[in-house]
Amino acid sequence: GIQVEQSPPDLILQEGANSTLRCNFSDSVNNLQWFHQNPWGQLINLFYIPSGTKQNGRLSATTVATERYSLLYISSSQTTDSGVYFCAVVGNSGNTPLVFGKGTRLSVIA
Amino acid sequence: DTGVSQDPRHKITKRGQNVTFRCDPISEHNRLYWYRQTLGQGPEFLTYFQNEAQLEKSRLLSDRFSAERPKGSFSTLEIQRTEQGDSAMYLCASSLGRIPYNEQFFGPGTRLTVL
C-alpha cells in the first residue's frame, strides 16, 4: 500500500519563528489532508490539498502531486501551535481510507 | 450540526469485558470510518461504511471486533473479550464520499483503557 513519511519527527521552536513540515508519499493520491492533533487527541482539519497551494491565516500548504510531496508552513508560531501535525493521503483508487504518516511533534516555547 | 460526535469519551474496563462505542457522523455524510491510534503513532484504519454497507475491513480488525451502521446514520464499534493490547484511542470520521469532496472530519475519539 501507499507509504507516507513525515519529517522532521520532532521540532522545537521559539515563539515567533517560522517552520516547514514535509510529507512524502509513495504513489499518486487524490486526497491529501493535514491535521493538527491537540493535547486532548482531537484531530483538527487544517487543509484538504491533493494539489496546489492554500493559505489560512498563519498556515499555508503546498502539494506537488507530480513529485509526491506536500509542505506545511507555519509562520510566526505561537505556543498554541504545539501538538502533533499529521499528513494523511488516499491513493488514486479513491475508495481507500486515509493512510497517516507518523506525524511531526511540534513544541513552541515562549 | 456541529460535527462528528463520539460516546463515551473515556472508557476504563477490565480485561475480558465487552465494550461498545458509538459514533454519530455529520448528517449529510454517507461514509463513516473507524480508526485506532496508539501512543506515538498515527491513526490506523479499522473499517468503513458507505451508508449501511461495510465496504472494507483492515487486518487489524480481529474477530473480537464488530462494527455496524444499521440505518446508514450512527455506527457502533464493539470489542468483545477485551485485551490489554486493545487500549488505544478509537477515532471515528465521516465524509461525503464523492471525489473531489472526500475530506474526512474526525470526532473527538473514545479513549479505551483495559486493566
mmCIF file of N, CA and C in Angstrom, chain B:
data_model
loop_
_atom_site.group_PDB
_atom_site.id
_atom_site.type_symbol
_atom_site.label_atom_id
_atom_site.label_comp_id
_atom_site.label_asym_id
_atom_site.label_seq_id
_atom_site.Cartn_x
_atom_site.Cartn_y
_atom_site.Cartn_z
ATOM 1 N N ASP B 1 -25.735 21.263 12.828
ATOM 2 C CA ASP B 1 -24.852 20.120 13.034
ATOM 3 C C ASP B 1 -23.440 20.608 13.316
ATOM 4 N N THR B 2 -22.880 20.139 14.429
ATOM 5 C CA THR B 2 -21.610 20.708 14.860
ATOM 6 C C THR B 2 -20.432 19.812 14.546
ATOM 7 N N GLY B 3 -20.614 18.675 13.935
ATOM 8 C CA GLY B 3 -19.502 17.821 13.604
ATOM 9 C C GLY B 3 -19.750 16.394 14.041
ATOM 10 N N VAL B 4 -18.682 15.603 13.960
ATOM 11 C CA VAL B 4 -18.745 14.199 14.352
ATOM 12 C C VAL B 4 -18.701 14.098 15.881
ATOM 13 N N SER B 5 -19.590 13.301 16.446
ATOM 14 C CA SER B 5 -19.572 13.113 17.897
ATOM 15 C C SER B 5 -19.342 11.639 18.230
ATOM 16 N N GLN B 6 -18.718 11.404 19.373
ATOM 17 C CA GLN B 6 -18.439 10.041 19.823
ATOM 18 C C GLN B 6 -18.782 9.926 21.302
ATOM 19 N N ASP B 7 -19.220 8.728 21.660
ATOM 20 C CA ASP B 7 -19.595 8.478 23.041
ATOM 21 C C ASP B 7 -19.272 7.030 23.411
ATOM 22 N N PRO B 8 -18.682 6.771 24.589
ATOM 23 C CA PRO B 8 -18.218 7.762 25.553
ATOM 24 C C PRO B 8 -16.897 8.373 25.133
ATOM 25 N N ARG B 9 -16.426 9.369 25.854
ATOM 26 C CA ARG B 9 -15.122 9.946 25.560
ATOM 27 C C ARG B 9 -14.011 9.124 26.201
ATOM 28 N N HIS B 10 -14.320 8.510 27.323
ATOM 29 C CA HIS B 10 -13.344 7.670 28.021
ATOM 30 C C HIS B 10 -14.050 6.411 28.504
ATOM 31 N N LYS B 11 -13.289 5.298 28.453
ATOM 32 C CA LYS B 11 -13.840 4.046 28.946
ATOM 33 C C LYS B 11 -12.717 3.261 29.595
ATOM 34 N N ILE B 12 -12.935 2.879 30.847
ATOM 35 C CA ILE B 12 -11.995 2.013 31.541
ATOM 36 C C ILE B 12 -12.715 0.704 31.804
ATOM 37 N N THR B 13 -12.086 -0.390 31.433
ATOM 38 C CA THR B 13 -12.731 -1.676 31.595
ATOM 39 C C THR B 13 -11.704 -2.711 32.039
ATOM 40 N N LYS B 14 -12.197 -3.824 32.517
ATOM 41 C CA LYS B 14 -11.298 -4.910 32.913
ATOM 42 C C LYS B 14 -11.156 -5.885 31.760
ATOM 43 N N ARG B 15 -10.012 -6.484 31.697
ATOM 44 C CA ARG B 15 -9.737 -7.483 30.660
ATOM 45 C C ARG B 15 -10.830 -8.546 30.641
ATOM 46 N N GLY B 16 -11.277 -8.870 29.424
ATOM 47 C CA GLY B 16 -12.304 -9.892 29.289
ATOM 48 C C GLY B 16 -13.717 -9.338 29.142
ATOM 49 N N GLN B 17 -13.909 -8.051 29.492
ATOM 50 C CA GLN B 17 -15.231 -7.443 29.367
ATOM 51 C C GLN B 17 -15.474 -7.000 27.929
ATOM 52 N N ASN B 18 -16.741 -6.815 27.589
ATOM 53 C CA ASN B 18 -17.125 -6.276 26.284
ATOM 54 C C ASN B 18 -17.384 -4.781 26.403
ATOM 55 N N VAL B 19 -17.024 -4.053 25.364
ATOM 56 C CA VAL B 19 -17.302 -2.615 25.337
ATOM 57 C C VAL B 19 -17.903 -2.239 23.988
ATOM 58 N N THR B 20 -18.699 -1.181 23.987
ATOM 59 C CA THR B 20 -19.316 -0.681 22.755
ATOM 60 C C THR B 20 -19.175 0.823 22.697
ATOM 61 N N PHE B 21 -18.753 1.312 21.545
ATOM 62 C CA PHE B 21 -18.603 2.744 21.321
ATOM 63 C C PHE B 21 -19.592 3.179 20.244
ATOM 64 N N ARG B 22 -19.992 4.447 20.328
ATOM 65 C CA ARG B 22 -20.933 4.982 19.345
ATOM 66 C C ARG B 22 -20.321 6.168 18.623
ATOM 67 N N CYS B 23 -20.657 6.310 17.350
ATOM 68 C CA CYS B 23 -20.226 7.455 16.547
ATOM 69 C C CYS B 23 -21.421 8.004 15.788
ATOM 70 N N ASP B 24 -21.616 9.312 15.872
ATOM 71 C CA ASP B 24 -22.624 9.999 15.071
ATOM 72 C C ASP B 24 -21.911 10.891 14.066
ATOM 73 N N PRO B 25 -22.037 10.610 12.774
ATOM 74 C CA PRO B 25 -21.319 11.387 11.762
ATOM 75 C C PRO B 25 -22.015 12.711 11.478
ATOM 76 N N ILE B 26 -21.385 13.522 10.661
ATOM 77 C CA ILE B 26 -22.028 14.723 10.137
ATOM 78 C C ILE B 26 -23.221 14.259 9.297
ATOM 79 N N SER B 27 -24.344 14.922 9.434
ATOM 80 C CA SER B 27 -25.619 14.351 8.990
ATOM 81 C C SER B 27 -25.677 14.029 7.500
ATOM 82 N N GLU B 28 -25.107 14.818 6.638
ATOM 83 C CA GLU B 28 -25.222 14.537 5.201
ATOM 84 C C GLU B 28 -24.115 13.627 4.669
ATOM 85 N N HIS B 29 -23.221 13.170 5.547
ATOM 86 C CA HIS B 29 -22.101 12.336 5.114
ATOM 87 C C HIS B 29 -22.528 10.880 5.005
ATOM 88 N N ASN B 30 -22.223 10.245 3.856
ATOM 89 C CA ASN B 30 -22.625 8.850 3.709
ATOM 90 C C ASN B 30 -21.488 7.874 3.997
ATOM 91 N N ARG B 31 -20.273 8.373 4.149
ATOM 92 C CA ARG B 31 -19.164 7.486 4.512
ATOM 93 C C ARG B 31 -18.792 7.692 5.975
ATOM 94 N N LEU B 32 -18.542 6.562 6.646
ATOM 95 C CA LEU B 32 -18.149 6.602 8.056
ATOM 96 C C LEU B 32 -16.987 5.647 8.260
ATOM 97 N N TYR B 33 -15.954 6.115 8.949
ATOM 98 C CA TYR B 33 -14.711 5.365 9.119
ATOM 99 C C TYR B 33 -14.412 5.200 10.606
ATOM 100 N N TRP B 34 -13.798 4.066 10.941
ATOM 101 C CA TRP B 34 -13.233 3.859 12.276
ATOM 102 C C TRP B 34 -11.719 3.682 12.144
ATOM 103 N N TYR B 35 -11.001 4.377 13.032
ATOM 104 C CA TYR B 35 -9.544 4.284 13.106
ATOM 105 C C TYR B 35 -9.154 4.009 14.557
ATOM 106 N N ARG B 36 -7.961 3.487 14.735
ATOM 107 C CA ARG B 36 -7.415 3.282 16.083
ATOM 108 C C ARG B 36 -6.040 3.937 16.136
ATOM 109 N N GLN B 37 -5.769 4.603 17.255
ATOM 110 C CA GLN B 37 -4.484 5.271 17.430
ATOM 111 C C GLN B 37 -3.862 4.866 18.755
ATOM 112 N N THR B 38 -2.646 4.337 18.683
ATOM 113 C CA THR B 38 -1.900 4.023 19.895
ATOM 114 C C THR B 38 -0.852 5.102 20.121
ATOM 115 N N LEU B 39 -0.296 5.111 21.330
ATOM 116 C CA LEU B 39 0.588 6.192 21.750
ATOM 117 C C LEU B 39 1.783 6.354 20.813
ATOM 118 N N GLY B 40 1.966 7.569 20.317
ATOM 119 C CA GLY B 40 3.124 7.872 19.498
ATOM 120 C C GLY B 40 2.999 7.483 18.034
ATOM 121 N N GLN B 41 1.818 7.000 17.659
ATOM 122 C CA GLN B 41 1.611 6.576 16.273
ATOM 123 C C GLN B 41 0.501 7.404 15.616
ATOM 124 N N GLY B 42 0.470 7.365 14.284
ATOM 125 C CA GLY B 42 -0.660 7.955 13.584
ATOM 126 C C GLY B 42 -1.853 7.016 13.627
ATOM 127 N N PRO B 43 -3.051 7.530 13.389
ATOM 128 C CA PRO B 43 -4.233 6.654 13.344
ATOM 129 C C PRO B 43 -4.097 5.590 12.266
ATOM 130 N N GLU B 44 -4.640 4.411 12.573
ATOM 131 C CA GLU B 44 -4.638 3.309 11.619
ATOM 132 C C GLU B 44 -6.079 2.901 11.335
ATOM 133 N N PHE B 45 -6.356 2.631 10.075
ATOM 134 C CA PHE B 45 -7.696 2.299 9.616
ATOM 135 C C PHE B 45 -8.165 0.961 10.183
ATOM 136 N N LEU B 46 -9.433 0.912 10.594
ATOM 137 C CA LEU B 46 -10.051 -0.340 11.026
ATOM 138 C C LEU B 46 -11.100 -0.818 10.028
ATOM 139 N N THR B 47 -12.087 0.057 9.731
ATOM 140 C CA THR B 47 -13.168 -0.340 8.842
ATOM 141 C C THR B 47 -13.897 0.902 8.367
ATOM 142 N N TYR B 48 -14.679 0.768 7.252
ATOM 143 C CA TYR B 48 -15.503 1.883 6.855
ATOM 144 C C TYR B 48 -16.800 1.440 6.198
ATOM 145 N N PHE B 49 -17.771 2.332 6.234
ATOM 146 C CA PHE B 49 -19.109 2.107 5.718
ATOM 147 C C PHE B 49 -19.437 3.140 4.655
ATOM 148 N N GLN B 50 -20.137 2.676 3.632
ATOM 149 C CA GLN B 50 -20.813 3.552 2.684
ATOM 150 C C GLN B 50 -22.298 3.343 2.954
ATOM 151 N N ASN B 51 -22.940 4.369 3.488
ATOM 152 C CA ASN B 51 -24.303 4.203 4.017
ATOM 153 C C ASN B 51 -24.303 3.054 5.025
ATOM 154 N N GLU B 52 -25.163 2.038 4.868
ATOM 155 C CA GLU B 52 -25.183 0.960 5.859
ATOM 156 C C GLU B 52 -24.265 -0.206 5.499
ATOM 157 N N ALA B 53 -23.639 -0.170 4.319
ATOM 158 C CA ALA B 53 -22.803 -1.279 3.874
ATOM 159 C C ALA B 53 -21.364 -1.137 4.383
ATOM 160 N N GLN B 54 -20.857 -2.192 5.009
ATOM 161 C CA GLN B 54 -19.472 -2.214 5.459
ATOM 162 C C GLN B 54 -18.624 -2.649 4.278
ATOM 163 N N LEU B 55 -17.803 -1.742 3.740
ATOM 164 C CA LEU B 55 -17.118 -2.000 2.481
ATOM 165 C C LEU B 55 -15.708 -2.537 2.630
ATOM 166 N N GLU B 56 -15.059 -2.241 3.725
ATOM 167 C CA GLU B 56 -13.678 -2.684 3.872
ATOM 168 C C GLU B 56 -13.359 -2.863 5.342
ATOM 169 N N LYS B 57 -12.586 -3.901 5.638
ATOM 170 C CA LYS B 57 -12.113 -4.150 6.991
ATOM 171 C C LYS B 57 -10.613 -4.375 6.950
ATOM 172 N N SER B 58 -9.902 -3.757 7.874
ATOM 173 C CA SER B 58 -8.463 -3.929 7.968
ATOM 174 C C SER B 58 -8.147 -5.270 8.625
ATOM 175 N N ARG B 59 -6.927 -5.739 8.372
ATOM 176 C CA ARG B 59 -6.481 -6.956 9.058
ATOM 177 C C ARG B 59 -6.318 -6.713 10.555
ATOM 178 N N LEU B 60 -6.299 -5.423 10.958
ATOM 179 C CA LEU B 60 -6.234 -5.096 12.392
ATOM 180 C C LEU B 60 -7.530 -5.465 13.103
ATOM 181 N N LEU B 61 -8.606 -5.603 12.346
ATOM 182 C CA LEU B 61 -9.922 -5.846 12.920
ATOM 183 C C LEU B 61 -10.089 -7.348 13.148
ATOM 184 N N SER B 62 -9.672 -7.790 14.344
ATOM 185 C CA SER B 62 -9.774 -9.220 14.639
ATOM 186 C C SER B 62 -11.231 -9.615 14.794
ATOM 187 N N ASP B 63 -11.477 -10.923 14.955
ATOM 188 C CA ASP B 63 -12.867 -11.388 15.058
ATOM 189 C C ASP B 63 -13.513 -10.977 16.378
ATOM 190 N N ARG B 64 -12.742 -10.369 17.291
ATOM 191 C CA ARG B 64 -13.352 -9.846 18.520
ATOM 192 C C ARG B 64 -13.997 -8.474 18.287
ATOM 193 N N PHE B 65 -13.698 -7.880 17.149
ATOM 194 C CA PHE B 65 -14.225 -6.554 16.821
ATOM 195 C C PHE B 65 -15.388 -6.692 15.842
ATOM 196 N N SER B 66 -16.445 -5.936 16.073
ATOM 197 C CA SER B 66 -17.531 -5.883 15.102
ATOM 198 C C SER B 66 -18.069 -4.461 15.040
ATOM 199 N N ALA B 67 -18.428 -4.044 13.840
ATOM 200 C CA ALA B 67 -18.954 -2.700 13.648
ATOM 201 C C ALA B 67 -20.247 -2.787 12.854
ATOM 202 N N GLU B 68 -21.147 -1.870 13.167
ATOM 203 C CA GLU B 68 -22.428 -1.815 12.469
ATOM 204 C C GLU B 68 -22.802 -0.373 12.177
ATOM 205 N N ARG B 69 -23.596 -0.208 11.144
ATOM 206 C CA ARG B 69 -24.199 1.097 10.852
ATOM 207 C C ARG B 69 -25.594 0.804 10.312
ATOM 208 N N PRO B 70 -26.490 0.411 11.203
ATOM 209 C CA PRO B 70 -27.750 -0.224 10.787
ATOM 210 C C PRO B 70 -28.656 0.600 9.883
ATOM 211 N N LYS B 71 -28.724 1.873 10.030
ATOM 212 C CA LYS B 71 -29.628 2.658 9.192
ATOM 213 C C LYS B 71 -28.871 3.699 8.400
ATOM 214 N N GLY B 72 -27.573 3.482 8.266
ATOM 215 C CA GLY B 72 -26.779 4.434 7.500
ATOM 216 C C GLY B 72 -26.567 5.756 8.193
ATOM 217 N N SER B 73 -26.851 5.797 9.513
ATOM 218 C CA SER B 73 -26.617 7.052 10.233
ATOM 219 C C SER B 73 -25.502 6.831 11.255
ATOM 220 N N PHE B 74 -25.842 6.585 12.530
ATOM 221 C CA PHE B 74 -24.797 6.370 13.526
ATOM 222 C C PHE B 74 -24.192 4.974 13.349
ATOM 223 N N SER B 75 -23.037 4.787 13.976
ATOM 224 C CA SER B 75 -22.354 3.494 13.920
ATOM 225 C C SER B 75 -21.932 3.093 15.324
ATOM 226 N N THR B 76 -21.821 1.789 15.539
ATOM 227 C CA THR B 76 -21.273 1.272 16.787
ATOM 228 C C THR B 76 -20.090 0.368 16.479
ATOM 229 N N LEU B 77 -19.120 0.404 17.387
ATOM 230 C CA LEU B 77 -17.961 -0.483 17.326
ATOM 231 C C LEU B 77 -17.930 -1.254 18.640
ATOM 232 N N GLU B 78 -18.002 -2.578 18.560
ATOM 233 C CA GLU B 78 -17.981 -3.414 19.751
ATOM 234 C C GLU B 78 -16.696 -4.217 19.796
ATOM 235 N N ILE B 79 -16.106 -4.279 20.961
ATOM 236 C CA ILE B 79 -14.945 -5.136 21.195
ATOM 237 C C ILE B 79 -15.344 -6.162 22.248
ATOM 238 N N GLN B 80 -15.251 -7.417 21.891
ATOM 239 C CA GLN B 80 -15.581 -8.493 22.835
ATOM 240 C C GLN B 80 -14.305 -9.014 23.485
ATOM 241 N N ARG B 81 -14.458 -9.450 24.728
ATOM 242 C CA ARG B 81 -13.341 -10.071 25.461
ATOM 243 C C ARG B 81 -12.090 -9.197 25.355
ATOM 244 N N THR B 82 -12.192 -7.977 25.829
ATOM 245 C CA THR B 82 -11.100 -7.012 25.664
ATOM 246 C C THR B 82 -9.785 -7.538 26.232
ATOM 247 N N GLU B 83 -8.714 -7.120 25.581
ATOM 248 C CA GLU B 83 -7.346 -7.452 25.996
ATOM 249 C C GLU B 83 -6.597 -6.145 26.257
ATOM 250 N N GLN B 84 -5.505 -6.243 27.011
ATOM 251 C CA GLN B 84 -4.750 -5.026 27.326
ATOM 252 C C GLN B 84 -4.228 -4.352 26.058
ATOM 253 N N GLY B 85 -3.946 -5.114 25.038
ATOM 254 C CA GLY B 85 -3.481 -4.566 23.763
ATOM 255 C C GLY B 85 -4.524 -3.768 23.018
ATOM 256 N N ASP B 86 -5.783 -3.833 23.471
ATOM 257 C CA ASP B 86 -6.842 -3.037 22.851
ATOM 258 C C ASP B 86 -6.844 -1.601 23.351
ATOM 259 N N SER B 87 -6.077 -1.330 24.386
ATOM 260 C CA SER B 87 -6.022 0.032 24.928
ATOM 261 C C SER B 87 -5.501 0.981 23.856
ATOM 262 N N ALA B 88 -6.283 1.990 23.548
ATOM 263 C CA ALA B 88 -5.968 2.902 22.440
ATOM 264 C C ALA B 88 -7.021 3.984 22.400
ATOM 265 N N MET B 89 -6.807 4.947 21.487
ATOM 266 C CA MET B 89 -7.840 5.928 21.163
ATOM 267 C C MET B 89 -8.560 5.422 19.921
ATOM 268 N N TYR B 90 -9.878 5.351 20.000
ATOM 269 C CA TYR B 90 -10.683 4.921 18.855
ATOM 270 C C TYR B 90 -11.342 6.158 18.251
ATOM 271 N N LEU B 91 -11.019 6.399 16.986
ATOM 272 C CA LEU B 91 -11.462 7.606 16.298
ATOM 273 C C LEU B 91 -12.461 7.263 15.202
ATOM 274 N N CYS B 92 -13.464 8.092 15.091
ATOM 275 C CA CYS B 92 -14.463 7.960 14.041
ATOM 276 C C CYS B 92 -14.359 9.171 13.126
ATOM 277 N N ALA B 93 -14.553 8.961 11.842
ATOM 278 C CA ALA B 93 -14.532 10.063 10.880
ATOM 279 C C ALA B 93 -15.668 9.871 9.884
ATOM 280 N N SER B 94 -16.057 10.961 9.234
ATOM 281 C CA SER B 94 -17.061 10.843 8.183
ATOM 282 C C SER B 94 -16.694 11.742 7.016
ATOM 283 N N SER B 95 -17.261 11.420 5.848
ATOM 284 C CA SER B 95 -17.011 12.220 4.652
ATOM 285 C C SER B 95 -18.198 12.088 3.712
ATOM 286 N N LEU B 96 -18.251 13.001 2.738
ATOM 287 C CA LEU B 96 -19.309 12.920 1.729
ATOM 288 C C LEU B 96 -19.129 11.713 0.837
ATOM 289 N N GLY B 97 -17.868 11.291 0.634
ATOM 290 C CA GLY B 97 -17.615 10.108 -0.170
ATOM 291 C C GLY B 97 -17.680 10.341 -1.656
ATOM 292 N N ARG B 98 -17.582 11.616 -2.071
ATOM 293 C CA ARG B 98 -17.607 11.914 -3.506
ATOM 294 C C ARG B 98 -16.342 12.670 -3.859
ATOM 295 N N ILE B 99 -15.521 12.053 -4.741
ATOM 296 C CA ILE B 99 -14.316 12.746 -5.199
ATOM 297 C C ILE B 99 -14.760 13.933 -6.038
ATOM 298 N N PRO B 100 -14.233 15.142 -5.923
ATOM 299 C CA PRO B 100 -13.131 15.501 -5.008
ATOM 300 C C PRO B 100 -13.580 15.993 -3.641
ATOM 301 N N TYR B 101 -14.818 15.679 -3.251
ATOM 302 C CA TYR B 101 -15.308 16.195 -1.963
ATOM 303 C C TYR B 101 -15.213 15.113 -0.898
ATOM 304 N N ASN B 102 -14.019 14.539 -0.744
ATOM 305 C CA ASN B 102 -13.889 13.394 0.138
ATOM 306 C C ASN B 102 -13.102 13.718 1.391
ATOM 307 N N GLU B 103 -13.122 14.986 1.798
ATOM 308 C CA GLU B 103 -12.419 15.385 3.009
ATOM 309 C C GLU B 103 -13.050 14.687 4.213
ATOM 310 N N GLN B 104 -12.210 14.102 5.051
ATOM 311 C CA GLN B 104 -12.687 13.401 6.238
ATOM 312 C C GLN B 104 -12.590 14.320 7.453
ATOM 313 N N PHE B 105 -13.628 14.234 8.284
ATOM 314 C CA PHE B 105 -13.700 15.012 9.516
ATOM 315 C C PHE B 105 -13.802 14.042 10.686
ATOM 316 N N PHE B 106 -13.012 14.308 11.718
ATOM 317 C CA PHE B 106 -12.894 13.367 12.829
ATOM 318 C C PHE B 106 -13.664 13.824 14.058
ATOM 319 N N GLY B 107 -14.130 12.840 14.802
ATOM 320 C CA GLY B 107 -14.706 13.100 16.110
ATOM 321 C C GLY B 107 -13.619 13.214 17.166
ATOM 322 N N PRO B 108 -14.021 13.470 18.423
ATOM 323 C CA PRO B 108 -13.040 13.675 19.494
ATOM 324 C C PRO B 108 -12.404 12.384 19.994
ATOM 325 N N GLY B 109 -12.930 11.239 19.585
ATOM 326 C CA GLY B 109 -12.338 9.972 19.973
ATOM 327 C C GLY B 109 -12.876 9.409 21.274
ATOM 328 N N THR B 110 -12.736 8.090 21.414
ATOM 329 C CA THR B 110 -13.011 7.397 22.668
ATOM 330 C C THR B 110 -11.704 6.761 23.128
ATOM 331 N N ARG B 111 -11.256 7.162 24.321
ATOM 332 C CA ARG B 111 -10.007 6.606 24.848
ATOM 333 C C ARG B 111 -10.340 5.401 25.701
ATOM 334 N N LEU B 112 -9.859 4.217 25.277
ATOM 335 C CA LEU B 112 -10.122 2.969 25.981
ATOM 336 C C LEU B 112 -8.890 2.545 26.770
ATOM 337 N N THR B 113 -9.108 2.239 28.033
ATOM 338 C CA THR B 113 -8.065 1.672 28.885
ATOM 339 C C THR B 113 -8.548 0.321 29.386
ATOM 340 N N VAL B 114 -7.776 -0.717 29.089
ATOM 341 C CA VAL B 114 -8.116 -2.067 29.543
ATOM 342 C C VAL B 114 -7.147 -2.454 30.650
ATOM 343 N N LEU B 115 -7.703 -2.713 31.846
ATOM 344 C CA LEU B 115 -6.861 -3.023 33.009
ATOM 345 C C LEU B 115 -6.613 -4.531 33.125
#
